[in-house]
PDB file of C-alpha atoms in Angstrom:
ATOM      1  CA  MET G   1     -85.645   2.011 -16.013  1.00 49.00           C
ATOM      2  CA  ARG G   2     -84.229   3.020 -12.540  1.00 47.00           C
ATOM      3  CA  LYS G   3     -87.930   3.329 -11.006  1.00 46.00           C
ATOM      4  CA  TRP G   4     -88.624  -0.247 -12.346  1.00 46.00           C
ATOM      5  CA  SER G   5     -85.466  -1.493 -10.779  1.00 50.00           C
ATOM      6  CA  PHE G   6     -85.932   0.380  -7.479  1.00 46.00           C
ATOM      7  CA  LEU G   7     -89.629  -1.395  -7.389  1.00 44.00           C
ATOM      8  CA  PHE G   8     -88.484  -4.672  -8.185  1.00 48.00           C
ATOM      9  CA  CYS G   9     -85.713  -4.435  -5.475  1.00 51.00           C
ATOM     10  CA  PHE G  10     -88.300  -3.301  -2.976  1.00 45.00           C
ATOM     11  CA  LEU G  11     -90.705  -6.011  -3.980  1.00 44.00           C
ATOM     12  CA  PHE G  12     -88.105  -8.670  -3.750  1.00 46.00           C
ATOM     13  CA  LEU G  13     -87.008  -7.396  -0.188  1.00 45.00           C
ATOM     14  CA  ALA G  14     -90.484  -7.188   1.115  1.00 45.00           C
ATOM     15  CA  GLY G  15     -91.193 -10.776  -0.322  1.00 47.00           C
ATOM     16  CA  PHE G  16     -88.069 -12.101   1.379  1.00 43.00           C
ATOM     17  CA  GLY G  17     -88.984 -10.630   4.600  1.00 45.00           C
ATOM     18  CA  GLN G  18     -92.456 -12.000   4.472  1.00 45.00           C
ATOM     19  CA  PHE G  19     -91.055 -15.403   3.629  1.00 43.00           C
ATOM     20  CA  LYS G  20     -88.864 -15.277   6.482  1.00 46.00           C
ATOM     21  CA  VAL G  21     -91.656 -14.502   8.886  1.00 46.00           C
ATOM     22  CA  LEU G  22     -93.877 -17.385   7.636  1.00 43.00           C
ATOM     23  CA  ALA G  23     -91.003 -19.812   7.875  1.00 45.00           C
ATOM     24  CA  GLN G  24     -90.398 -18.924  11.474  1.00 49.00           C
ATOM     25  CA  ASP G  25     -94.212 -19.247  12.223  1.00 48.00           C
ATOM     26  CA  THR G  26     -94.179 -22.777  10.331  1.00 48.00           C
ATOM     27  CA  ILE G  27     -91.290 -23.805  12.552  1.00 48.00           C
ATOM     28  CA  ALA G  28     -92.924 -22.555  15.694  1.00 48.00           C
ATOM     29  CA  GLU G  29     -96.242 -24.407  15.082  1.00 51.00           C
ATOM     30  CA  GLN G  30     -94.705 -27.785  14.709  1.00 55.00           C
ATOM     31  CA  PRO G  31     -95.630 -30.097  17.371  1.00 61.00           C
ATOM     32  CA  LYS G  32     -93.321 -30.970  19.895  1.00 66.00           C
ATOM     33  CA  LYS G  33     -92.115 -34.753  19.746  1.00 71.00           C
ATOM     34  CA  GLU G  34     -92.811 -36.981  22.859  1.00 76.00           C
ATOM     35  CA  ILE G  35     -89.775 -37.994  24.810  1.00 76.00           C
ATOM     36  CA  LYS G  36     -89.281 -41.552  25.234  1.00 74.00           C
ATOM     37  CA  TYR G  37     -87.506 -43.372  28.218  1.00 71.00           C
ATOM     38  CA  ASP G  38     -86.059 -46.575  28.193  1.00 68.00           C
ATOM     39  CA  GLN G  39     -88.129 -48.785  30.795  1.00 70.00           C
ATOM     40  CA  SER G  40     -86.042 -51.958  30.449  1.00 71.00           C
ATOM     41  CA  GLU G  41     -85.068 -53.628  33.633  1.00 69.00           C
ATOM     42  CA  ASN G  42     -81.659 -54.117  35.059  1.00 72.00           C
ATOM     43  CA  LEU G  43     -80.411 -51.099  33.466  1.00 71.00           C
ATOM     44  CA  ASN G  44     -77.014 -50.149  34.856  1.00 74.00           C
ATOM     45  CA  PRO G  45     -75.629 -46.588  34.360  1.00 73.00           C
ATOM     46  CA  PRO G  46     -72.351 -46.657  32.593  1.00 72.00           C
ATOM     47  CA  VAL G  47     -69.068 -46.252  34.734  1.00 74.00           C
ATOM     48  CA  PHE G  48     -66.534 -43.613  33.678  1.00 72.00           C
ATOM     49  CA  SER G  49     -62.861 -43.982  34.833  1.00 79.00           C
ATOM     50  CA  LYS G  50     -61.703 -40.797  36.778  1.00 82.00           C
ATOM     51  CA  GLU G  51     -58.065 -41.463  35.375  1.00 82.00           C
ATOM     52  CA  THR G  52     -59.622 -41.431  31.710  1.00 80.00           C
ATOM     53  CA  ILE G  53     -61.663 -38.237  32.296  1.00 80.00           C
ATOM     54  CA  ALA G  54     -58.518 -36.636  33.847  1.00 82.00           C
ATOM     55  CA  GLU G  55     -56.480 -37.707  30.513  1.00 82.00           C
ATOM     56  CA  TYR G  56     -59.169 -36.011  28.420  1.00 79.00           C
ATOM     57  CA  LYS G  57     -59.228 -32.860  30.373  1.00 79.00           C
ATOM     58  CA  LYS G  58     -55.309 -32.680  29.738  1.00 82.00           C
ATOM     59  CA  ASP G  59     -55.955 -32.990  25.839  1.00 83.00           C
ATOM     60  CA  SER G  60     -56.288 -29.636  24.357  1.00 78.00           C
ATOM     61  CA  ALA G  61     -58.686 -31.123  21.425  1.00 80.00           C
ATOM     62  CA  PHE G  62     -61.232 -31.795  24.081  1.00 76.00           C
ATOM     63  CA  ASP G  63     -61.099 -28.425  25.290  1.00 76.00           C
ATOM     64  CA  TYR G  64     -64.491 -27.039  24.419  1.00 74.00           C
ATOM     65  CA  THR G  65     -64.110 -23.671  26.696  1.00 75.00           C
ATOM     66  CA  GLU G  66     -65.304 -20.723  24.833  1.00 73.00           C
ATOM     67  CA  LYS G  67     -62.820 -17.792  24.884  1.00 71.00           C
ATOM     68  CA  PRO G  68     -64.045 -14.348  24.894  1.00 70.00           C
ATOM     69  CA  VAL G  69     -63.231 -12.756  21.698  1.00 68.00           C
ATOM     70  CA  GLU G  70     -61.209  -9.519  22.176  1.00 71.00           C
ATOM     71  CA  GLU G  71     -62.457  -6.463  20.461  1.00 72.00           C
ATOM     72  CA  ASN G  72     -60.306  -4.260  18.501  1.00 79.00           C
ATOM     73  CA  TRP G  73     -60.778  -0.529  17.639  1.00 78.00           C
ATOM     74  CA  TRP G  74     -62.644  -1.532  14.180  1.00 80.00           C
ATOM     75  CA  SER G  75     -65.149  -3.849  15.949  1.00 79.00           C
ATOM     76  CA  GLN G  76     -66.100  -1.509  18.772  1.00 79.00           C
ATOM     77  CA  PHE G  77     -66.406   1.512  16.101  1.00 79.00           C
ATOM     78  CA  THR G  78     -68.851  -0.901  14.114  1.00 80.00           C
ATOM     79  CA  ASN G  79     -70.882  -1.828  17.190  1.00 80.00           C
ATOM     80  CA  TRP G  80     -70.962   1.909  18.271  1.00 83.00           C
ATOM     81  CA  VAL G  81     -72.394   2.773  14.720  1.00 80.00           C
ATOM     82  CA  TRP G  82     -74.770  -0.037  14.792  1.00 80.00           C
ATOM     83  CA  GLU G  83     -76.146   1.157  18.073  1.00 83.00           C
ATOM     84  CA  LEU G  84     -76.846   4.513  16.928  1.00 83.00           C
ATOM     85  CA  TRP G  85     -78.334   3.023  13.739  1.00 78.00           C
ATOM     86  CA  LEU G  86     -80.857   0.997  15.833  1.00 77.00           C
ATOM     87  CA  LYS G  87     -81.660   3.926  18.255  1.00 80.00           C
ATOM     88  CA  PHE G  88     -82.505   6.094  15.252  1.00 78.00           C
ATOM     89  CA  TRP G  89     -84.936   3.751  13.943  1.00 73.00           C
ATOM     90  CA  HIS G  90     -86.449   2.969  17.428  1.00 74.00           C
ATOM     91  CA  TRP G  91     -86.679   6.797  18.025  1.00 78.00           C
ATOM     92  CA  LEU G  92     -88.371   7.143  14.386  1.00 73.00           C
ATOM     93  CA  LEU G  93     -90.796   4.039  14.656  1.00 73.00           C
ATOM     94  CA  GLY G  94     -90.662   2.888  18.055  1.00 74.00           C
ATOM     95  CA  ASP G  95     -90.361  -0.650  19.135  1.00 72.00           C
ATOM     96  CA  PHE G  96     -90.884  -3.026  16.312  1.00 64.00           C
ATOM     97  CA  GLU G  97     -91.220  -6.800  16.035  1.00 65.00           C
ATOM     98  CA  ALA G  98     -87.818  -8.621  16.128  1.00 64.00           C
ATOM     99  CA  GLY G  99     -88.660 -10.895  13.098  1.00 66.00           C
ATOM    100  CA  GLY G 100     -91.118  -8.703  11.251  1.00 73.00           C
ATOM    101  CA  PHE G 101     -90.378  -6.930   8.083  1.00 72.00           C
ATOM    102  CA  ILE G 102     -89.259  -3.540   9.737  1.00 73.00           C
ATOM    103  CA  SER G 103     -86.560  -5.299  11.461  1.00 74.00           C
ATOM    104  CA  PHE G 104     -85.581  -7.026   8.219  1.00 73.00           C
ATOM    105  CA  LEU G 105     -85.449  -3.762   6.414  1.00 74.00           C
ATOM    106  CA  VAL G 106     -83.778  -2.191   9.133  1.00 73.00           C
ATOM    107  CA  HIS G 107     -80.880  -4.933   9.278  1.00 76.00           C
ATOM    108  CA  VAL G 108     -80.639  -4.754   5.367  1.00 80.00           C
ATOM    109  CA  LEU G 109     -80.522  -1.090   4.735  1.00 79.00           C
ATOM    110  CA  PRO G 110     -76.895  -0.569   5.820  1.00 78.00           C
ATOM    111  CA  TYR G 111     -75.841  -3.115   3.231  1.00 80.00           C
ATOM    112  CA  VAL G 112     -77.808  -1.408   0.589  1.00 83.00           C
ATOM    113  CA  PHE G 113     -76.110   1.858   1.506  1.00 81.00           C
ATOM    114  CA  VAL G 114     -72.731   0.352   1.263  1.00 82.00           C
ATOM    115  CA  LEU G 115     -73.700  -1.129  -2.047  1.00 87.00           C
ATOM    116  CA  GLY G 116     -75.009   2.029  -3.270  1.00 86.00           C
ATOM    117  CA  ILE G 117     -71.754   3.865  -2.331  1.00 89.00           C
ATOM    118  CA  ILE G 118     -69.524   1.105  -4.016  1.00 90.00           C
ATOM    119  CA  VAL G 119     -71.853   1.296  -7.243  1.00 88.00           C
ATOM    120  CA  PHE G 120     -71.635   5.236  -7.153  1.00 86.00           C
ATOM    121  CA  VAL G 121     -67.783   5.121  -6.863  1.00 86.00           C
ATOM    122  CA  VAL G 122     -67.640   2.705  -9.639  1.00 87.00           C
ATOM    123  CA  TRP G 123     -69.904   4.628 -11.774  1.00 82.00           C
ATOM    124  CA  LEU G 124     -67.919   7.914 -10.947  1.00 80.00           C
ATOM    125  CA  PHE G 125     -64.610   6.268 -11.743  1.00 80.00           C
ATOM    126  CA  TYR G 126     -65.926   5.168 -15.170  1.00 76.00           C
ATOM    127  CA  LYS G 127     -67.406   8.486 -15.886  1.00 72.00           C
ATOM    128  CA  LEU G 128     -64.267  10.540 -15.233  1.00 74.00           C
ATOM    129  CA  ASN G 129     -61.888   7.831 -16.400  1.00 64.00           C
ATOM    130  CA  PRO G 130     -58.682   8.947 -14.754  1.00 59.00           C
ATOM    131  CA  GLY G 131     -56.846   5.920 -15.889  1.00 58.00           C
ATOM    132  CA  ALA G 132     -57.357   6.960 -19.653  1.00 52.00           C
ATOM    133  CA  THR G 133     -56.297  10.782 -18.932  1.00 50.00           C
ATOM    134  CA  PHE G 134     -53.208   9.445 -16.912  1.00 51.00           C
ATOM    135  CA  PHE G 135     -52.067   7.020 -19.524  1.00 50.00           C
ATOM    136  CA  LYS G 136     -53.076   8.847 -22.619  1.00 47.00           C
ATOM    137  CA  SER G 137     -49.981  10.209 -24.439  1.00 46.00           C
ATOM    138  CA  LYS G 138     -49.740  13.904 -25.008  1.00 47.00           C
ATOM    139  CA  GLU G 139     -50.781  14.958 -28.403  1.00 48.00           C
ATOM    140  CA  LYS G 140     -47.462  15.794 -30.387  1.00 42.00           C
ATOM    141  CA  PRO G 141     -46.909  19.132 -32.200  1.00 46.00           C
ATOM    142  CA  GLY G 142     -46.236  19.338 -35.780  1.00 42.00           C
ATOM    143  CA  VAL G 143     -42.518  18.938 -35.313  1.00 42.00           C
ATOM    144  CA  PHE G 144     -41.804  15.992 -33.062  1.00 42.00           C
ATOM    145  CA  PHE G 145     -39.256  16.064 -30.452  1.00 44.00           C
ATOM    146  CA  SER G 146     -37.175  13.079 -32.070  1.00 52.00           C
ATOM    147  CA  GLU G 147     -36.249  15.828 -34.789  1.00 74.00           C
ATOM    148  CA  GLU G 148     -35.222  18.497 -32.140  1.00 79.00           C
ATOM    149  CA  GLU G 149     -31.519  17.498 -31.934  1.00 77.00           C
ATOM    150  CA  GLU G 150     -31.123  16.692 -35.598  1.00 82.00           C
ATOM    151  CA  ILE G 151     -32.354  20.434 -36.367  1.00 85.00           C
ATOM    152  CA  ILE G 152     -30.275  21.907 -33.710  1.00 81.00           C
ATOM    153  CA  LYS G 153     -27.065  20.049 -34.656  1.00 79.00           C
ATOM    154  CA  SER G 154     -27.351  19.642 -38.499  1.00 76.00           C
ATOM    155  CA  LYS G 155     -29.945  22.161 -39.986  1.00 79.00           C
ATOM    156  CA  ASN G 156     -29.821  25.694 -41.116  1.00 89.00           C
ATOM    157  CA  ILE G 157     -32.390  26.853 -38.742  1.00 91.00           C
ATOM    158  CA  LYS G 158     -32.420  30.411 -40.192  1.00 90.00           C
ATOM    159  CA  LYS G 159     -33.607  29.117 -43.373  1.00 91.00           C
ATOM    160  CA  LEU G 160     -36.223  27.125 -41.676  1.00 91.00           C
ATOM    161  CA  ILE G 161     -37.516  30.084 -40.147  1.00 92.00           C
ATOM    162  CA  GLU G 162     -37.742  31.913 -43.504  1.00 92.00           C
ATOM    163  CA  LYS G 163     -39.542  29.030 -45.069  1.00 92.00           C
ATOM    164  CA  ALA G 164     -41.975  28.824 -42.361  1.00 91.00           C
ATOM    165  CA  LEU G 165     -42.455  32.542 -42.681  1.00 93.00           C
ATOM    166  CA  ALA G 166     -43.003  32.364 -46.477  1.00 93.00           C
ATOM    167  CA  SER G 167     -45.841  29.744 -45.721  1.00 93.00           C
ATOM    168  CA  LYS G 168     -47.344  31.778 -43.092  1.00 92.00           C
ATOM    169  CA  GLU G 169     -46.798  29.005 -40.382  1.00 92.00           C
ATOM    170  CA  TYR G 170     -46.179  31.614 -37.576  1.00 92.00           C
ATOM    171  CA  ARG G 171     -46.389  28.860 -34.752  1.00 91.00           C
ATOM    172  CA  LEU G 172     -43.621  26.904 -36.820  1.00 91.00           C
ATOM    173  CA  ALA G 173     -41.512  30.006 -36.996  1.00 91.00           C
ATOM    174  CA  VAL G 174     -41.406  30.409 -33.235  1.00 91.00           C
ATOM    175  CA  ARG G 175     -40.629  26.857 -32.836  1.00 91.00           C
ATOM    176  CA  TYR G 176     -37.772  27.179 -35.213  1.00 91.00           C
ATOM    177  CA  TYR G 177     -36.568  30.397 -33.466  1.00 93.00           C
ATOM    178  CA  TYR G 178     -36.611  28.709 -29.955  1.00 92.00           C
ATOM    179  CA  LEU G 179     -34.495  25.928 -31.281  1.00 91.00           C
ATOM    180  CA  LEU G 180     -32.051  28.610 -32.862  1.00 91.00           C
ATOM    181  CA  ILE G 181     -31.703  30.061 -29.257  1.00 91.00           C
ATOM    182  CA  LEU G 182     -31.003  26.704 -27.827  1.00 91.00           C
ATOM    183  CA  LYS G 183     -28.215  26.224 -30.391  1.00 91.00           C
ATOM    184  CA  LYS G 184     -26.612  29.493 -29.904  1.00 91.00           C
ATOM    185  CA  LEU G 185     -26.517  28.874 -26.097  1.00 92.00           C
ATOM    186  CA  THR G 186     -25.055  25.416 -26.687  1.00 90.00           C
ATOM    187  CA  ASP G 187     -22.460  26.740 -28.946  1.00 90.00           C
ATOM    188  CA  ALA G 188     -21.589  29.769 -26.470  1.00 91.00           C
ATOM    189  CA  GLU G 189     -21.170  26.867 -24.033  1.00 91.00           C
ATOM    190  CA  LEU G 190     -23.678  28.299 -21.751  1.00 93.00           C
ATOM    191  CA  ILE G 191     -25.766  25.228 -21.749  1.00 92.00           C
ATOM    192  CA  ASN G 192     -24.993  21.637 -22.416  1.00 90.00           C
ATOM    193  CA  TYR G 193     -27.890  20.852 -24.702  1.00 87.00           C
ATOM    194  CA  GLU G 194     -29.421  17.174 -24.229  1.00 85.00           C
ATOM    195  CA  PHE G 195     -32.687  16.018 -25.760  1.00 78.00           C
ATOM    196  CA  ASP G 196     -34.347  15.084 -22.306  1.00 82.00           C
ATOM    197  CA  LYS G 197     -33.254  18.106 -20.440  1.00 86.00           C
ATOM    198  CA  THR G 198     -36.146  20.137 -18.682  1.00 87.00           C
ATOM    199  CA  ASN G 199     -36.058  24.106 -19.074  1.00 86.00           C
ATOM    200  CA  SER G 200     -35.392  24.229 -15.513  1.00 89.00           C
ATOM    201  CA  GLU G 201     -32.068  22.321 -15.955  1.00 91.00           C
ATOM    202  CA  TYR G 202     -31.161  24.923 -18.748  1.00 90.00           C
ATOM    203  CA  PHE G 203     -32.031  27.773 -16.335  1.00 92.00           C
ATOM    204  CA  ALA G 204     -29.680  26.507 -13.533  1.00 93.00           C
ATOM    205  CA  GLU G 205     -26.721  25.965 -16.004  1.00 92.00           C
ATOM    206  CA  ILE G 206     -27.083  29.969 -17.412  1.00 93.00           C
ATOM    207  CA  THR G 207     -24.962  31.895 -15.054  1.00 93.00           C
ATOM    208  CA  SER G 208     -25.497  35.421 -16.589  1.00 93.00           C
ATOM    209  CA  GLU G 209     -28.420  36.671 -15.123  1.00 93.00           C
ATOM    210  CA  LYS G 210     -29.267  38.866 -17.938  1.00 93.00           C
ATOM    211  CA  ILE G 211     -29.246  35.917 -20.391  1.00 94.00           C
ATOM    212  CA  ASN G 212     -30.948  33.806 -17.864  1.00 93.00           C
ATOM    213  CA  SER G 213     -33.790  36.248 -17.586  1.00 94.00           C
ATOM    214  CA  GLY G 214     -34.091  36.751 -21.488  1.00 93.00           C
ATOM    215  CA  PHE G 215     -34.126  32.985 -21.758  1.00 93.00           C
ATOM    216  CA  ARG G 216     -36.954  32.648 -19.384  1.00 94.00           C
ATOM    217  CA  LYS G 217     -39.120  35.048 -21.414  1.00 93.00           C
ATOM    218  CA  VAL G 218     -38.646  33.331 -24.416  1.00 93.00           C
ATOM    219  CA  THR G 219     -39.206  29.823 -22.831  1.00 93.00           C
ATOM    220  CA  THR G 220     -42.614  31.199 -21.415  1.00 92.00           C
ATOM    221  CA  LEU G 221     -43.424  32.833 -25.024  1.00 90.00           C
ATOM    222  CA  TYR G 222     -42.767  29.557 -26.870  1.00 89.00           C
ATOM    223  CA  ASP G 223     -44.620  27.513 -24.484  1.00 89.00           C
ATOM    224  CA  TYR G 224     -47.429  29.809 -24.840  1.00 88.00           C
ATOM    225  CA  ILE G 225     -47.445  29.869 -28.408  1.00 89.00           C
ATOM    226  CA  TRP G 226     -46.380  26.486 -29.629  1.00 87.00           C
ATOM    227  CA  TYR G 227     -48.494  24.631 -27.160  1.00 86.00           C
ATOM    228  CA  GLY G 228     -51.454  26.945 -27.148  1.00 82.00           C
ATOM    229  CA  SER G 229     -54.502  25.707 -28.847  1.00 73.00           C
ATOM    230  CA  PHE G 230     -54.974  29.118 -30.764  1.00 76.00           C
ATOM    231  CA  ALA G 231     -54.209  30.814 -34.155  1.00 83.00           C
ATOM    232  CA  VAL G 232     -50.903  32.796 -34.316  1.00 86.00           C
ATOM    233  CA  THR G 233     -51.121  35.770 -36.571  1.00 90.00           C
ATOM    234  CA  GLU G 234     -48.389  37.627 -38.041  1.00 90.00           C
ATOM    235  CA  THR G 235     -48.723  40.727 -35.478  1.00 91.00           C
ATOM    236  CA  ASP G 236     -48.114  37.761 -32.678  1.00 88.00           C
ATOM    237  CA  PHE G 237     -45.553  36.521 -34.447  1.00 90.00           C
ATOM    238  CA  LYS G 238     -43.735  39.803 -34.661  1.00 91.00           C
ATOM    239  CA  LYS G 239     -43.901  40.590 -30.905  1.00 90.00           C
ATOM    240  CA  ALA G 240     -42.445  37.312 -30.393  1.00 90.00           C
ATOM    241  CA  GLU G 241     -39.619  37.674 -32.655  1.00 92.00           C
ATOM    242  CA  HIS G 242     -38.652  41.042 -31.205  1.00 93.00           C
ATOM    243  CA  THR G 243     -38.096  39.160 -27.892  1.00 93.00           C
ATOM    244  CA  PHE G 244     -36.025  36.286 -29.780  1.00 92.00           C
ATOM    245  CA  ASN G 245     -33.691  38.735 -31.398  1.00 93.00           C
ATOM    246  CA  ALA G 246     -33.123  40.607 -28.179  1.00 93.00           C
ATOM    247  CA  LEU G 247     -31.891  37.632 -26.393  1.00 92.00           C
ATOM    248  CA  GLU G 248     -29.881  36.418 -29.472  1.00 91.00           C
ATOM    249  CA  ASN G 249     -27.943  39.646 -29.746  1.00 92.00           C
ATOM    250  CA  GLN G 250     -27.001  39.208 -25.954  1.00 93.00           C
ATOM    251  CA  ILE G 251     -25.673  35.483 -26.640  1.00 92.00           C
ATOM    252  CA  PRO G 252     -21.613  35.849 -27.007  1.00 90.00           C
ATOM    253  CA  LYS G 253     -20.792  35.190 -30.738  1.00 83.00           C
ATOM    254  CA  THR G 254     -18.958  32.192 -31.821  1.00 73.00           C
ATOM    255  CA  VAL G 255     -16.543  31.558 -34.623  1.00 57.00           C
ATOM    256  CA  ASP G 256     -18.287  28.946 -37.006  1.00 55.00           C
TER     257      ASP G 256
END
């Protein structure tokens, strides 16, 4: 299909160039019209008033003086590129007829190149579709973020962990363990929990270096397990559980 499209465009351009040349030849071959002069007698040339002419000269509407157009940097650049383009074709083909097919092709090719670049950019944008990637909402995990605050404030997270383990849902158990850590840090007044806060904001709130370091470890572990698209085995959970328990024991106990 692309080959036929290219062949059609080539034949169209070639035909258009030949049509242009034929049109120019047809115009050039038209006979010149005879100029006729008025041979009547007693002809008097018109008289123009100098005062009237002076008034017309003062009127800007009758000022037909062509002012030279000042070239800016863009026009200078395009002229420079165009001269290089013509020099290249003269070097490649030598001198060619101004109104011939080669001349027409040389003048059309830059526009074809620009059009091709535009089509390629549009195609590439359509192929990659960055807009869809940017606006596409991220896939949410099994426990939605809208439930997070409710779990931390009103649920028995220990029982949720036990229930997830009984069902061998180890990723979900890790999720609950992380929420348990957030709850204990909040109860100990080491962080001020808010639903839309980032991990970096929590890191900045924890002044204890030991607890801060432990919280960073469990956060990295949680992100890796919960958001990772792979199966979590019981062995993986046991390793994560050890890290969570170590941090939990470091957090000061509060009176329920």
